[in-house]
Amino acid sequence: MIITPTLVILLLLTFSLVFLFVKTIDKRKWLTFLLSLILTPITYFYIIYPLINIFSSYHHQKYFNSEAWTEAPQLRYEMSDNIMSSDTLIGATKNDVKQLLGTYEWLSWNDSIKDHDANKWNYALGLKPGALNEQKECMELIFKNDKVIKINTYQEKITFDAKKQTK
């Protein structure tokens, strides 16, 4: 484990809270200090650390890999930052994109032509981990003259289709 300033601050905060709690149980300072010292790592690693992981939006980031993209579509969000920052797809043709990412999953709607726009390809990136996450990650590739000119990422509310009830 790497000791960072954040870890030290959180451990000190946890120790203070545990110390104050134990102090309400017993007034002997040496016993309070000893119990607090023993209970702090247990409290931190079994209560505070899991809660931080549940409610934070941290996720692993990976370099773009075409094989991983097609094999694990639910984890594409891990590669999206690398795609955006490295301009991997900027300037790529539709055929190149099709080889790297596969066929588009849906096309964006264009109100001016009242139809789907063949120059705006969309891919689902999966769901970022988190307890209160109600958004799915998506990526839109915009083509001009058969080449990618822009990549947008956006979030879309998760919706579930209502099951048809049969009698």
PDB file of C-alpha atoms in Angstrom:
ATOM      1  CA  MET A   1       0.000   0.000   0.000  1.00  0.00           C
ATOM      2  CA  ILE A   2       1.271   3.462  -0.850  1.00  0.00           C
ATOM      3  CA  ILE A   3       1.044   6.016   1.928  1.00  0.00           C
ATOM      4  CA  THR A   4      -0.310   9.265   0.497  1.00  0.00           C
ATOM      5  CA  PRO A   5      -1.316  12.530   2.189  1.00  0.00           C
ATOM      6  CA  THR A   6      -4.973  11.717   1.510  1.00  0.00           C
ATOM      7  CA  LEU A   7      -4.627   8.331   3.226  1.00  0.00           C
ATOM      8  CA  VAL A   8      -2.927   9.903   6.245  1.00  0.00           C
ATOM      9  CA  ILE A   9      -5.606  12.598   6.550  1.00  0.00           C
ATOM     10  CA  LEU A  10      -8.421  10.047   6.275  1.00  0.00           C
ATOM     11  CA  LEU A  11      -6.775   7.777   8.837  1.00  0.00           C
ATOM     12  CA  LEU A  12      -6.317  10.691  11.253  1.00  0.00           C
ATOM     13  CA  LEU A  13      -9.929  11.680  10.751  1.00  0.00           C
ATOM     14  CA  THR A  14     -11.046   8.090  11.319  1.00  0.00           C
ATOM     15  CA  PHE A  15      -8.875   7.831  14.419  1.00  0.00           C
ATOM     16  CA  SER A  16     -10.385  11.063  15.796  1.00  0.00           C
ATOM     17  CA  LEU A  17     -13.930   9.846  15.224  1.00  0.00           C
ATOM     18  CA  VAL A  18     -13.249   6.417  16.714  1.00  0.00           C
ATOM     19  CA  PHE A  19     -11.470   8.047  19.682  1.00  0.00           C
ATOM     20  CA  LEU A  20     -14.443  10.324  20.348  1.00  0.00           C
ATOM     21  CA  PHE A  21     -16.825   7.388  20.103  1.00  0.00           C
ATOM     22  CA  VAL A  22     -14.796   5.126  22.407  1.00  0.00           C
ATOM     23  CA  LYS A  23     -14.376   8.024  24.847  1.00  0.00           C
ATOM     24  CA  THR A  24     -18.155   7.965  25.415  1.00  0.00           C
ATOM     25  CA  ILE A  25     -17.917   4.309  26.448  1.00  0.00           C
ATOM     26  CA  ASP A  26     -14.985   4.511  28.875  1.00  0.00           C
ATOM     27  CA  LYS A  27     -13.223   7.451  30.520  1.00  0.00           C
ATOM     28  CA  ARG A  28      -9.813   5.788  30.930  1.00  0.00           C
ATOM     29  CA  LYS A  29      -7.531   7.561  28.456  1.00  0.00           C
ATOM     30  CA  TRP A  30      -5.023   4.732  27.994  1.00  0.00           C
ATOM     31  CA  LEU A  31      -7.794   2.245  27.181  1.00  0.00           C
ATOM     32  CA  THR A  32      -9.558   4.719  24.915  1.00  0.00           C
ATOM     33  CA  PHE A  33      -6.327   5.390  23.030  1.00  0.00           C
ATOM     34  CA  LEU A  34      -5.487   1.673  22.732  1.00  0.00           C
ATOM     35  CA  LEU A  35      -8.970   0.726  21.483  1.00  0.00           C
ATOM     36  CA  SER A  36      -8.972   3.627  19.044  1.00  0.00           C
ATOM     37  CA  LEU A  37      -5.574   2.572  17.730  1.00  0.00           C
ATOM     38  CA  ILE A  38      -6.812  -0.980  17.181  1.00  0.00           C
ATOM     39  CA  LEU A  39     -10.229  -0.035  15.752  1.00  0.00           C
ATOM     40  CA  THR A  40      -9.021   2.686  13.342  1.00  0.00           C
ATOM     41  CA  PRO A  41      -7.612   0.364  10.612  1.00  0.00           C
ATOM     42  CA  ILE A  42     -10.612  -1.942  10.941  1.00  0.00           C
ATOM     43  CA  THR A  43     -13.039   0.964  10.671  1.00  0.00           C
ATOM     44  CA  TYR A  44     -11.146   2.524   7.774  1.00  0.00           C
ATOM     45  CA  PHE A  45     -10.690  -0.586   5.632  1.00  0.00           C
ATOM     46  CA  TYR A  46     -14.076  -2.187   6.310  1.00  0.00           C
ATOM     47  CA  ILE A  47     -16.351   0.860   6.475  1.00  0.00           C
ATOM     48  CA  ILE A  48     -14.852   4.084   5.119  1.00  0.00           C
ATOM     49  CA  TYR A  49     -12.792   2.716   2.213  1.00  0.00           C
ATOM     50  CA  PRO A  50     -15.677   0.627   0.775  1.00  0.00           C
ATOM     51  CA  LEU A  51     -18.017   3.628   1.039  1.00  0.00           C
ATOM     52  CA  ILE A  52     -15.501   5.822  -0.789  1.00  0.00           C
ATOM     53  CA  ASN A  53     -15.269   3.232  -3.578  1.00  0.00           C
ATOM     54  CA  ILE A  54     -19.032   2.894  -3.857  1.00  0.00           C
ATOM     55  CA  PHE A  55     -19.798   6.593  -4.101  1.00  0.00           C
ATOM     56  CA  SER A  56     -16.752   7.863  -6.026  1.00  0.00           C
ATOM     57  CA  SER A  57     -16.666   7.804  -9.811  1.00  0.00           C
ATOM     58  CA  TYR A  58     -13.119   6.486 -10.129  1.00  0.00           C
ATOM     59  CA  HIS A  59     -12.580   3.855 -12.785  1.00  0.00           C
ATOM     60  CA  HIS A  60      -9.616   2.169 -14.406  1.00  0.00           C
ATOM     61  CA  GLN A  61      -8.316   3.644 -17.623  1.00  0.00           C
ATOM     62  CA  LYS A  62      -6.828   1.558 -20.382  1.00  0.00           C
ATOM     63  CA  TYR A  63      -5.149   2.185 -23.677  1.00  0.00           C
ATOM     64  CA  PHE A  64      -7.327   1.618 -26.723  1.00  0.00           C
ATOM     65  CA  ASN A  65      -7.290  -1.963 -27.953  1.00  0.00           C
ATOM     66  CA  SER A  66      -9.530  -2.977 -30.836  1.00  0.00           C
ATOM     67  CA  GLU A  67      -9.837  -6.572 -29.647  1.00  0.00           C
ATOM     68  CA  ALA A  68     -10.834  -5.544 -26.107  1.00  0.00           C
ATOM     69  CA  TRP A  69     -13.292  -3.012 -27.587  1.00  0.00           C
ATOM     70  CA  THR A  70     -15.224  -5.718 -29.423  1.00  0.00           C
ATOM     71  CA  GLU A  71     -14.906  -8.441 -26.758  1.00  0.00           C
ATOM     72  CA  ALA A  72     -16.021  -6.376 -23.748  1.00  0.00           C
ATOM     73  CA  PRO A  73     -18.432  -3.615 -24.836  1.00  0.00           C
ATOM     74  CA  GLN A  74     -19.500  -3.006 -21.214  1.00  0.00           C
ATOM     75  CA  LEU A  75     -15.942  -1.822 -20.397  1.00  0.00           C
ATOM     76  CA  ARG A  76     -15.412   0.533 -23.337  1.00  0.00           C
ATOM     77  CA  TYR A  77     -15.622   3.561 -21.042  1.00  0.00           C
ATOM     78  CA  GLU A  78     -12.158   2.539 -19.749  1.00  0.00           C
ATOM     79  CA  MET A  79     -10.696   3.172 -23.221  1.00  0.00           C
ATOM     80  CA  SER A  80     -12.725   6.248 -24.167  1.00  0.00           C
ATOM     81  CA  ASP A  81     -10.392   8.742 -22.475  1.00  0.00           C
ATOM     82  CA  ASN A  82      -7.436   7.341 -24.398  1.00  0.00           C
ATOM     83  CA  ILE A  83      -9.359   7.569 -27.672  1.00  0.00           C
ATOM     84  CA  MET A  84     -10.250  11.205 -26.960  1.00  0.00           C
ATOM     85  CA  SER A  85      -6.808  12.333 -25.782  1.00  0.00           C
ATOM     86  CA  SER A  86      -4.701  10.535 -28.384  1.00  0.00           C
ATOM     87  CA  ASP A  87      -6.830  11.433 -31.425  1.00  0.00           C
ATOM     88  CA  THR A  88      -6.632   7.768 -32.457  1.00  0.00           C
ATOM     89  CA  LEU A  89      -9.661   8.061 -34.706  1.00  0.00           C
ATOM     90  CA  ILE A  90      -9.382  11.661 -35.964  1.00  0.00           C
ATOM     91  CA  GLY A  91      -8.808  11.510 -39.705  1.00  0.00           C
ATOM     92  CA  ALA A  92      -9.701   7.812 -39.937  1.00  0.00           C
ATOM     93  CA  THR A  93     -11.986   6.732 -42.743  1.00  0.00           C
ATOM     94  CA  LYS A  94     -15.276   4.911 -42.213  1.00  0.00           C
ATOM     95  CA  ASN A  95     -13.627   1.638 -43.252  1.00  0.00           C
ATOM     96  CA  ASP A  96     -10.788   2.180 -40.750  1.00  0.00           C
ATOM     97  CA  VAL A  97     -13.298   2.898 -37.983  1.00  0.00           C
ATOM     98  CA  LYS A  98     -15.316  -0.171 -38.950  1.00  0.00           C
ATOM     99  CA  GLN A  99     -12.177  -2.314 -38.669  1.00  0.00           C
ATOM    100  CA  LEU A 100     -11.171  -0.823 -35.299  1.00  0.00           C
ATOM    101  CA  LEU A 101     -14.548  -0.436 -33.576  1.00  0.00           C
ATOM    102  CA  GLY A 102     -16.876  -2.591 -35.616  1.00  0.00           C
ATOM    103  CA  THR A 103     -20.108  -1.477 -37.241  1.00  0.00           C
ATOM    104  CA  TYR A 104     -21.845   1.470 -35.597  1.00  0.00           C
ATOM    105  CA  GLU A 105     -24.498   0.592 -33.048  1.00  0.00           C
ATOM    106  CA  TRP A 106     -26.888   3.373 -34.050  1.00  0.00           C
ATOM    107  CA  LEU A 107     -26.986   6.522 -36.148  1.00  0.00           C
ATOM    108  CA  SER A 108     -27.869   9.961 -34.817  1.00  0.00           C
ATOM    109  CA  TRP A 109     -31.150  11.526 -35.862  1.00  0.00           C
ATOM    110  CA  ASN A 110     -30.961  14.573 -38.117  1.00  0.00           C
ATOM    111  CA  ASP A 111     -34.062  16.785 -37.903  1.00  0.00           C
ATOM    112  CA  SER A 112     -33.218  18.715 -41.081  1.00  0.00           C
ATOM    113  CA  ILE A 113     -33.460  15.603 -43.269  1.00  0.00           C
ATOM    114  CA  LYS A 114     -35.957  13.795 -40.983  1.00  0.00           C
ATOM    115  CA  ASP A 115     -33.862  10.655 -41.060  1.00  0.00           C
ATOM    116  CA  HIS A 116     -30.827   9.029 -39.484  1.00  0.00           C
ATOM    117  CA  ASP A 117     -27.544  10.713 -40.375  1.00  0.00           C
ATOM    118  CA  ALA A 118     -25.044   8.271 -41.918  1.00  0.00           C
ATOM    119  CA  ASN A 119     -22.221  10.641 -40.931  1.00  0.00           C
ATOM    120  CA  LYS A 120     -22.863  10.392 -37.177  1.00  0.00           C
ATOM    121  CA  TRP A 121     -22.023   6.972 -35.789  1.00  0.00           C
ATOM    122  CA  ASN A 122     -22.746   6.107 -32.157  1.00  0.00           C
ATOM    123  CA  TYR A 123     -21.272   3.477 -29.864  1.00  0.00           C
ATOM    124  CA  ALA A 124     -22.281   2.516 -26.329  1.00  0.00           C
ATOM    125  CA  LEU A 125     -19.399   2.682 -23.849  1.00  0.00           C
ATOM    126  CA  GLY A 126     -21.003   0.888 -20.915  1.00  0.00           C
ATOM    127  CA  LEU A 127     -21.826   2.021 -17.404  1.00  0.00           C
ATOM    128  CA  LYS A 128     -19.205   3.656 -15.210  1.00  0.00           C
ATOM    129  CA  PRO A 129     -19.140   2.053 -11.766  1.00  0.00           C
ATOM    130  CA  GLY A 130     -20.834   3.868  -8.912  1.00  0.00           C
ATOM    131  CA  ALA A 131     -23.737   3.432  -6.552  1.00  0.00           C
ATOM    132  CA  LEU A 132     -25.806   6.361  -7.808  1.00  0.00           C
ATOM    133  CA  ASN A 133     -24.986   6.160 -11.498  1.00  0.00           C
ATOM    134  CA  GLU A 134     -28.102   6.458 -13.642  1.00  0.00           C
ATOM    135  CA  GLN A 135     -26.354   7.371 -16.890  1.00  0.00           C
ATOM    136  CA  LYS A 136     -24.828   5.224 -19.602  1.00  0.00           C
ATOM    137  CA  GLU A 137     -21.794   6.477 -21.478  1.00  0.00           C
ATOM    138  CA  CYS A 138     -21.959   6.935 -25.254  1.00  0.00           C
ATOM    139  CA  MET A 139     -19.589   8.110 -27.975  1.00  0.00           C
ATOM    140  CA  GLU A 140     -20.511   9.798 -31.250  1.00  0.00           C
ATOM    141  CA  LEU A 141     -18.151   9.931 -34.239  1.00  0.00           C
ATOM    142  CA  ILE A 142     -18.854  12.706 -36.723  1.00  0.00           C
ATOM    143  CA  PHE A 143     -17.677  12.190 -40.289  1.00  0.00           C
ATOM    144  CA  LYS A 144     -17.084  14.721 -43.044  1.00  0.00           C
ATOM    145  CA  ASN A 145     -15.888  13.634 -46.485  1.00  0.00           C
ATOM    146  CA  ASP A 146     -15.703  10.041 -45.205  1.00  0.00           C
ATOM    147  CA  LYS A 147     -13.208  10.964 -42.412  1.00  0.00           C
ATOM    148  CA  VAL A 148     -13.683  11.404 -38.662  1.00  0.00           C
ATOM    149  CA  ILE A 149     -13.534  15.107 -37.804  1.00  0.00           C
ATOM    150  CA  LYS A 150     -14.904  15.086 -34.276  1.00  0.00           C
ATOM    151  CA  ILE A 151     -15.572  12.702 -31.391  1.00  0.00           C
ATOM    152  CA  ASN A 152     -18.193  13.532 -28.775  1.00  0.00           C
ATOM    153  CA  THR A 153     -18.898  11.645 -25.589  1.00  0.00           C
ATOM    154  CA  TYR A 154     -22.209  12.063 -23.839  1.00  0.00           C
ATOM    155  CA  GLN A 155     -24.338  10.441 -21.198  1.00  0.00           C
ATOM    156  CA  GLU A 156     -27.799   9.099 -21.686  1.00  0.00           C
ATOM    157  CA  LYS A 157     -30.336   8.156 -19.026  1.00  0.00           C
ATOM    158  CA  ILE A 158     -30.722   4.431 -18.575  1.00  0.00           C
ATOM    159  CA  THR A 159     -34.179   3.232 -19.572  1.00  0.00           C
ATOM    160  CA  PHE A 160     -35.612  -0.223 -19.289  1.00  0.00           C
ATOM    161  CA  ASP A 161     -38.275  -1.520 -21.608  1.00  0.00           C
ATOM    162  CA  ALA A 162     -41.479  -2.422 -19.845  1.00  0.00           C
ATOM    163  CA  LYS A 163     -42.189  -6.128 -20.059  1.00  0.00           C
ATOM    164  CA  LYS A 164     -45.391  -7.001 -21.843  1.00  0.00           C
ATOM    165  CA  GLN A 165     -47.765  -8.758 -19.554  1.00  0.00           C
ATOM    166  CA  THR A 166     -49.559 -11.685 -21.077  1.00  0.00           C
ATOM    167  CA  LYS A 167     -52.589 -13.284 -19.543  1.00  0.00           C
TER     168      LYS A 167
END
